[in-house]
Amino acid sequence: NCGTEYTVEEAKKMMVEIDNTKKINNLYERAHKSLEVNDIKHAAEYYKQILDEKPDDWEAYFYSYLGEFDSYTNAQAGSVAEKLGKTIPSAYDMAIKDCNSTEATERIETITKQVTDRLEQIASTGAALLREYEGGNVLLPAGKVNNDLYQRIRPTAANTVANCVVAFAPIEKKLEEIIKNCDKIDKVKCKESLLYLRRTRYRIADMQFEPAAGVKEYLIKAELIHEYAEKINELDQNFTIPTVEEKTNSSGGCYVATCVYGSYDCPQVWTLRRFRDNTLAETWYGRAFIHVYYAVSPTL
C-alpha cells in the first residue's frame, strides 16, 4: 500500500512467526474446566479452536467430535452413533504418537471408556422411547392401547439401537489392531478397555422389550447377540455364553413365518405380528395361545 516493492526473498526474511502457545494453553484450561463440570458442548468449542492450530492433537480431535454429537433428536440418534463409529478410530492413532507407554495407555482407556458410554447413552434414548409405549399398558384418551404407537415408533428405536451396535465394530477393530501391533502400550490394561467395550455392546444388543402383554422381543438378531457374547468370553472365560436357542425362544418373533418368508421384518411377518399384538393379546385365551405357540414353534 505504501508503494515500496520487495522481492519474495526479502519478504520471507521479514516474516515473523507468531507464538500462540499462550492462547492454546488458555483454550486447554477452559476446555478442561468445561469437562470437569461435564459441559462437553462448550469444551468442544474450545477444542475446535485448538484443532485449528494443532490438527494432530488427539485430545482436541476426540473431544471436538464427541461434543459435536452431544445433542440430537430421536430421529437423529442412529446417525449420530454411526458418525461416532466412523470418526473416533482416528483418535486412537493420534493418541499413541509422541508419548510414553503410560500416557498412550491412559489415552486409549479414556477414548474407549467415553465413546463406549456415549454409545450406550444413545442406545438408551431409543430404548426409553420404545418402552414408553410397550406392553399396551398406557391408554390413549380414547381408551385404545398403544400397540399401534409402539409399532410406529419401533423402526426409529430399532435403527438407533442397531446403529449403536454397528458403531462399535470399527472402534473395536482399531483397538484390537493397536493391542496386537503396538509394543508401547500396556496390553493388559488395553485388553480391559476392549472387554469394557464388548460388555457394553452385548448389553445394548441384549435389550428386551415387550410389544404386548406376555410377549418378549429383541431388536438385534439372536445370532449376533450370541456372537457378541463369544467375544466377551475370549477375554473373560468366566462369562457364560447363552445359546442362540435361548435367545430365539424369548425374542417374540414368529419363527414359522420368519422361516417361510426369510425375514423377521418382511411385510407378511409384520401383518402376523400386528394380529398377535392387536387381536390375540387382547384376551386371556389369546395370550395363552401366544405362550403355547412360542413354546412349540422353534421345534416345529
CSV table of C-alpha atoms in Angstrom, one decimal:
chain,number,residue,atom,x,y,z
A,1,ASN,CA,0.0,0.0,0.0
A,2,CYS,CA,2.9,2.4,0.6
A,3,GLY,CA,4.3,1.7,-2.8
A,4,THR,CA,7.5,0.1,-1.7
A,5,GLU,CA,8.4,-3.0,-3.7
A,6,TYR,CA,10.0,-6.1,-2.2
A,7,THR,CA,11.2,-9.3,-3.7
A,8,VAL,CA,9.8,-12.7,-2.5
A,9,GLU,CA,13.2,-13.4,-0.8
A,10,GLU,CA,13.1,-10.1,1.0
A,11,ALA,CA,9.5,-10.5,2.1
A,12,LYS,CA,10.3,-14.0,3.6
A,13,LYS,CA,13.1,-12.6,5.6
A,14,MET,CA,10.7,-10.1,7.2
A,15,MET,CA,8.1,-12.7,8.1
A,16,VAL,CA,7.6,-13.1,11.9
A,17,GLU,CA,6.4,-16.4,13.3
A,18,ILE,CA,3.7,-15.8,15.8
A,19,ASP,CA,4.0,-17.6,19.1
A,20,ASN,CA,0.4,-18.7,20.0
A,21,THR,CA,1.4,-21.0,22.9
A,22,LYS,CA,-0.3,-18.8,25.5
A,23,LYS,CA,-3.5,-18.7,23.5
A,24,ILE,CA,-3.6,-22.5,23.1
A,25,ASN,CA,-2.8,-23.1,26.8
A,26,ASN,CA,-5.6,-20.8,27.7
A,27,LEU,CA,-8.0,-22.8,25.5
A,28,TYR,CA,-6.9,-26.0,27.0
A,29,GLU,CA,-7.5,-24.6,30.5
A,30,ARG,CA,-11.1,-23.5,29.5
A,31,ALA,CA,-11.7,-26.9,27.8
A,32,HIS,CA,-10.6,-28.8,30.9
A,33,LYS,CA,-12.7,-26.7,33.2
A,34,SER,CA,-15.8,-27.4,31.0
A,35,LEU,CA,-15.1,-31.1,31.1
A,36,GLU,CA,-14.8,-31.0,34.9
A,37,VAL,CA,-18.4,-29.9,35.1
A,38,ASN,CA,-19.5,-32.3,32.3
A,39,ASP,CA,-20.1,-29.4,29.9
A,40,ILE,CA,-18.9,-31.3,26.8
A,41,LYS,CA,-20.6,-28.9,24.4
A,42,HIS,CA,-18.6,-25.8,25.5
A,43,ALA,CA,-15.5,-28.0,25.8
A,44,ALA,CA,-15.9,-29.0,22.2
A,45,GLU,CA,-15.9,-25.3,21.1
A,46,TYR,CA,-12.6,-24.7,22.8
A,47,TYR,CA,-11.1,-27.9,21.4
A,48,LYS,CA,-12.2,-27.0,17.9
A,49,GLN,CA,-10.1,-23.8,18.2
A,50,ILE,CA,-7.1,-25.8,19.4
A,51,LEU,CA,-7.6,-28.2,16.4
A,52,ASP,CA,-7.3,-25.3,14.0
A,53,GLU,CA,-3.8,-24.6,15.4
A,54,LYS,CA,-2.8,-28.3,16.1
A,55,PRO,CA,-4.6,-30.6,13.7
A,56,ASP,CA,-2.8,-33.7,15.0
A,57,ASP,CA,-3.8,-33.2,18.7
A,58,TRP,CA,-5.6,-36.3,19.7
A,59,GLU,CA,-7.4,-34.7,22.7
A,60,ALA,CA,-8.7,-31.8,20.6
A,61,TYR,CA,-9.8,-34.2,17.8
A,62,PHE,CA,-11.5,-36.6,20.1
A,63,TYR,CA,-13.5,-34.1,22.3
A,64,SER,CA,-14.4,-31.8,19.4
A,65,TYR,CA,-16.2,-34.7,17.7
A,66,LEU,CA,-17.6,-36.1,21.0
A,67,GLY,CA,-19.0,-32.7,21.8
A,68,GLU,CA,-20.3,-32.1,18.3
A,69,PHE,CA,-22.6,-35.2,18.7
A,70,ASP,CA,-23.6,-34.3,22.2
A,71,SER,CA,-27.2,-33.3,21.4
A,72,TYR,CA,-29.6,-34.9,19.0
A,73,THR,CA,-33.2,-35.7,18.4
A,74,ASN,CA,-34.7,-39.2,18.5
A,75,ALA,CA,-34.7,-39.3,14.7
A,76,GLN,CA,-31.0,-38.2,14.6
A,77,ALA,CA,-29.8,-40.6,17.3
A,78,GLY,CA,-29.0,-43.5,14.9
A,79,SER,CA,-26.9,-41.3,12.5
A,80,VAL,CA,-25.0,-39.8,15.4
A,81,ALA,CA,-23.9,-43.2,16.6
A,82,GLU,CA,-22.9,-44.1,13.0
A,83,LYS,CA,-20.8,-40.9,12.8
A,84,LEU,CA,-19.0,-41.7,16.1
A,85,GLY,CA,-18.1,-45.1,14.8
A,86,LYS,CA,-16.5,-43.6,11.7
A,87,THR,CA,-14.6,-40.6,13.3
A,88,ILE,CA,-13.4,-42.0,16.7
A,89,PRO,CA,-10.9,-44.7,15.4
A,90,SER,CA,-8.6,-42.0,14.1
A,91,ALA,CA,-8.3,-40.6,17.6
A,92,TYR,CA,-6.5,-43.8,18.7
A,93,ASP,CA,-3.8,-43.4,16.1
A,94,MET,CA,-3.2,-39.8,17.2
A,95,ALA,CA,-3.3,-40.8,20.9
A,96,ILE,CA,-0.3,-43.2,20.7
A,97,LYS,CA,2.0,-40.9,18.9
A,98,ASP,CA,4.8,-38.9,20.6
A,99,CYS,CA,4.2,-40.1,24.1
A,100,ASN,CA,5.4,-42.7,26.6
A,101,SER,CA,3.8,-46.1,27.4
A,102,THR,CA,1.8,-44.8,30.4
A,103,GLU,CA,0.4,-41.8,28.5
A,104,ALA,CA,-0.5,-43.9,25.5
A,105,THR,CA,-2.3,-46.5,27.7
A,106,GLU,CA,-4.2,-43.8,29.6
A,107,ARG,CA,-5.3,-42.1,26.4
A,108,ILE,CA,-6.6,-45.4,25.0
A,109,GLU,CA,-8.5,-46.0,28.2
A,110,THR,CA,-10.1,-42.5,28.1
A,111,ILE,CA,-11.1,-42.8,24.5
A,112,THR,CA,-12.6,-46.2,24.9
A,113,LYS,CA,-14.5,-45.5,28.1
A,114,GLN,CA,-16.0,-42.2,27.0
A,115,VAL,CA,-17.1,-43.2,23.5
A,116,THR,CA,-18.5,-46.5,24.8
A,117,ASP,CA,-20.5,-44.7,27.4
A,118,ARG,CA,-21.7,-42.3,24.8
A,119,LEU,CA,-23.0,-45.1,22.5
A,120,GLU,CA,-24.7,-46.8,25.4
A,121,GLN,CA,-26.4,-43.4,26.3
A,122,ILE,CA,-27.6,-43.0,22.7
A,123,ALA,CA,-29.0,-46.6,22.6
A,124,SER,CA,-30.7,-45.9,25.9
A,125,THR,CA,-32.6,-43.0,24.4
A,126,GLY,CA,-34.0,-45.3,21.7
A,127,ALA,CA,-34.9,-48.0,24.3
A,128,ALA,CA,-36.6,-45.4,26.5
A,129,LEU,CA,-38.7,-44.2,23.6
A,130,LEU,CA,-39.9,-47.7,22.8
A,131,ARG,CA,-40.5,-48.7,26.4
A,132,GLU,CA,-42.8,-45.7,26.9
A,133,TYR,CA,-45.3,-47.4,24.7
A,134,GLU,CA,-44.6,-51.1,25.1
A,135,GLY,CA,-46.9,-53.7,26.7
A,136,GLY,CA,-50.1,-51.9,25.9
A,137,ASN,CA,-50.3,-50.6,29.4
A,138,VAL,CA,-50.6,-46.9,28.6
A,139,LEU,CA,-54.0,-45.8,27.4
A,140,LEU,CA,-54.8,-43.0,24.9
A,141,PRO,CA,-57.6,-40.6,25.7
A,142,ALA,CA,-60.0,-42.7,23.6
A,143,GLY,CA,-59.1,-45.8,25.7
A,144,LYS,CA,-57.2,-47.6,22.9
A,145,VAL,CA,-54.0,-49.4,23.9
A,146,ASN,CA,-50.7,-48.1,22.5
A,147,ASN,CA,-49.9,-51.1,20.3
A,148,ASP,CA,-50.1,-49.0,17.1
A,149,LEU,CA,-47.9,-46.3,18.6
A,150,TYR,CA,-45.4,-48.9,19.6
A,151,GLN,CA,-45.2,-50.3,16.1
A,152,ARG,CA,-44.9,-46.8,14.6
A,153,ILE,CA,-42.1,-45.9,16.9
A,154,ARG,CA,-40.3,-49.2,16.7
A,155,PRO,CA,-38.4,-48.6,13.4
A,156,THR,CA,-36.8,-45.4,14.9
A,157,ALA,CA,-35.9,-47.1,18.1
A,158,ALA,CA,-34.6,-50.2,16.3
A,159,ASN,CA,-32.5,-48.0,14.0
A,160,THR,CA,-30.9,-46.3,17.0
A,161,VAL,CA,-30.1,-49.5,18.8
A,162,ALA,CA,-28.8,-51.2,15.7
A,163,ASN,CA,-26.6,-48.3,14.7
A,164,CYS,CA,-25.1,-48.1,18.2
A,165,VAL,CA,-24.3,-51.8,18.0
A,166,VAL,CA,-22.8,-51.5,14.5
A,167,ALA,CA,-20.8,-48.4,15.5
A,168,PHE,CA,-18.7,-50.5,17.9
A,169,ALA,CA,-17.3,-52.5,15.0
A,170,PRO,CA,-14.7,-50.0,13.6
A,171,ILE,CA,-13.8,-48.8,17.1
A,172,GLU,CA,-13.2,-52.4,18.3
A,173,LYS,CA,-11.3,-53.3,15.1
A,174,LYS,CA,-8.9,-50.3,15.7
A,175,LEU,CA,-8.4,-51.2,19.3
A,176,GLU,CA,-7.7,-54.8,18.5
A,177,GLU,CA,-5.2,-53.7,15.9
A,178,ILE,CA,-3.3,-51.4,18.4
A,179,ILE,CA,-3.2,-54.2,21.1
A,180,LYS,CA,-1.8,-56.6,18.5
A,181,ASN,CA,0.8,-54.3,16.8
A,182,CYS,CA,1.8,-51.6,19.3
A,183,ASP,CA,4.5,-52.5,21.7
A,184,LYS,CA,4.4,-49.2,23.5
A,185,ILE,CA,1.1,-49.7,25.3
A,186,ASP,CA,0.2,-51.8,28.4
A,187,LYS,CA,-1.6,-54.6,26.7
A,188,VAL,CA,-3.2,-55.9,29.8
A,189,LYS,CA,-4.9,-52.6,30.6
A,190,CYS,CA,-5.9,-52.1,27.0
A,191,LYS,CA,-7.5,-55.5,26.9
A,192,GLU,CA,-9.5,-54.5,29.9
A,193,SER,CA,-10.7,-51.5,27.9
A,194,LEU,CA,-11.6,-53.8,25.0
A,195,LEU,CA,-13.5,-56.0,27.4
A,196,TYR,CA,-15.4,-53.0,28.7
A,197,LEU,CA,-16.4,-52.1,25.1
A,198,ARG,CA,-17.5,-55.7,24.3
A,199,ARG,CA,-19.6,-55.9,27.5
A,200,THR,CA,-21.4,-52.7,26.7
A,201,ARG,CA,-22.1,-53.7,23.1
A,202,TYR,CA,-23.5,-57.0,24.4
A,203,ARG,CA,-25.6,-55.2,27.0
A,204,ILE,CA,-27.1,-53.0,24.3
A,205,ALA,CA,-27.8,-55.9,21.9
A,206,ASP,CA,-29.3,-57.9,24.7
A,207,MET,CA,-32.0,-55.3,25.5
A,208,GLN,CA,-35.5,-56.9,25.8
A,209,PHE,CA,-38.8,-55.3,25.0
A,210,GLU,CA,-42.5,-56.1,25.5
A,211,PRO,CA,-44.6,-55.1,22.5
A,212,ALA,CA,-47.6,-56.7,24.0
A,213,ALA,CA,-48.5,-58.3,27.4
A,214,GLY,CA,-46.6,-61.5,27.9
A,215,VAL,CA,-44.6,-61.2,24.6
A,216,LYS,CA,-40.8,-60.5,24.6
A,217,GLU,CA,-38.7,-59.3,21.7
A,218,TYR,CA,-35.2,-58.3,20.8
A,219,LEU,CA,-34.2,-55.6,18.3
A,220,ILE,CA,-30.9,-57.4,17.4
A,221,LYS,CA,-30.7,-60.8,15.8
A,222,ALA,CA,-30.1,-63.7,18.1
A,223,GLU,CA,-27.1,-64.9,16.2
A,224,LEU,CA,-25.4,-61.5,16.7
A,225,ILE,CA,-26.2,-61.5,20.4
A,226,HIS,CA,-24.5,-64.9,20.6
A,227,GLU,CA,-21.5,-63.6,18.6
A,228,TYR,CA,-21.0,-60.7,20.9
A,229,ALA,CA,-21.2,-63.0,23.9
A,230,GLU,CA,-18.5,-65.1,22.4
A,231,LYS,CA,-16.3,-62.0,22.0
A,232,ILE,CA,-16.7,-61.3,25.7
A,233,ASN,CA,-15.8,-64.9,26.5
A,234,GLU,CA,-12.5,-64.6,24.6
A,235,LEU,CA,-11.3,-62.1,27.3
A,236,ASP,CA,-13.3,-63.4,30.2
A,237,GLN,CA,-13.7,-67.2,30.4
A,238,ASN,CA,-16.0,-66.9,33.4
A,239,PHE,CA,-18.6,-65.2,31.3
A,240,THR,CA,-21.4,-67.7,30.4
A,241,ILE,CA,-22.3,-67.7,26.7
A,242,PRO,CA,-26.1,-68.0,26.2
A,243,THR,CA,-27.2,-70.3,23.4
A,244,VAL,CA,-28.8,-68.9,20.3
A,245,GLU,CA,-31.9,-71.1,21.0
A,246,GLU,CA,-32.4,-69.5,24.4
A,247,LYS,CA,-32.3,-66.0,22.8
A,248,THR,CA,-34.6,-67.1,20.0
A,249,ASN,CA,-37.2,-68.7,22.3
A,250,SER,CA,-37.7,-65.4,24.1
A,251,SER,CA,-37.4,-63.0,21.2
A,252,GLY,CA,-41.1,-62.7,20.4
A,253,GLY,CA,-40.6,-63.3,16.7
A,254,CYS,CA,-42.9,-65.5,14.6
A,255,TYR,CA,-40.5,-68.4,13.8
A,256,VAL,CA,-42.6,-70.4,11.3
A,257,ALA,CA,-43.4,-67.2,9.3
A,258,THR,CA,-39.9,-66.0,9.5
A,259,CYS,CA,-38.5,-69.3,8.2
A,260,VAL,CA,-41.1,-69.3,5.4
A,261,TYR,CA,-40.7,-65.6,4.3
A,262,GLY,CA,-36.9,-65.4,5.1
A,263,SER,CA,-37.0,-62.2,7.1
A,264,TYR,CA,-38.1,-61.0,10.5
A,265,ASP,CA,-39.1,-57.6,9.1
A,266,CYS,CA,-40.9,-58.5,5.9
A,267,PRO,CA,-44.5,-57.2,5.4
A,268,GLN,CA,-46.2,-60.6,5.8
A,269,VAL,CA,-44.5,-61.2,9.2
A,270,TRP,CA,-45.4,-57.7,10.3
A,271,THR,CA,-49.0,-58.5,9.4
A,272,LEU,CA,-48.9,-61.6,11.6
A,273,ARG,CA,-47.2,-59.6,14.4
A,274,ARG,CA,-49.9,-57.0,14.3
A,275,PHE,CA,-52.6,-59.7,14.5
A,276,ARG,CA,-50.7,-61.1,17.6
A,277,ASP,CA,-50.5,-57.7,19.3
A,278,ASN,CA,-53.8,-56.1,18.4
A,279,THR,CA,-56.1,-59.2,18.4
A,280,LEU,CA,-54.7,-62.2,20.2
A,281,ALA,CA,-53.0,-60.3,23.0
A,282,GLU,CA,-56.3,-58.5,23.9
A,283,THR,CA,-57.8,-61.7,25.5
A,284,TRP,CA,-56.6,-64.1,28.1
A,285,TYR,CA,-57.1,-67.1,25.8
A,286,GLY,CA,-55.3,-65.2,23.0
A,287,ARG,CA,-52.3,-64.6,25.3
A,288,ALA,CA,-52.4,-68.3,26.4
A,289,PHE,CA,-52.2,-69.3,22.7
A,290,ILE,CA,-49.2,-66.9,22.2
A,291,HIS,CA,-47.4,-68.6,25.1
A,292,VAL,CA,-48.1,-72.1,23.7
A,293,TYR,CA,-47.1,-71.1,20.2
A,294,TYR,CA,-43.7,-69.7,21.3
A,295,ALA,CA,-43.1,-72.8,23.3
A,296,VAL,CA,-43.6,-75.2,20.4
A,297,SER,CA,-42.8,-73.2,17.2
A,298,PRO,CA,-39.0,-73.4,17.5
A,299,THR,CA,-39.3,-77.2,17.4
A,300,LEU,CA,-41.8,-77.1,14.6
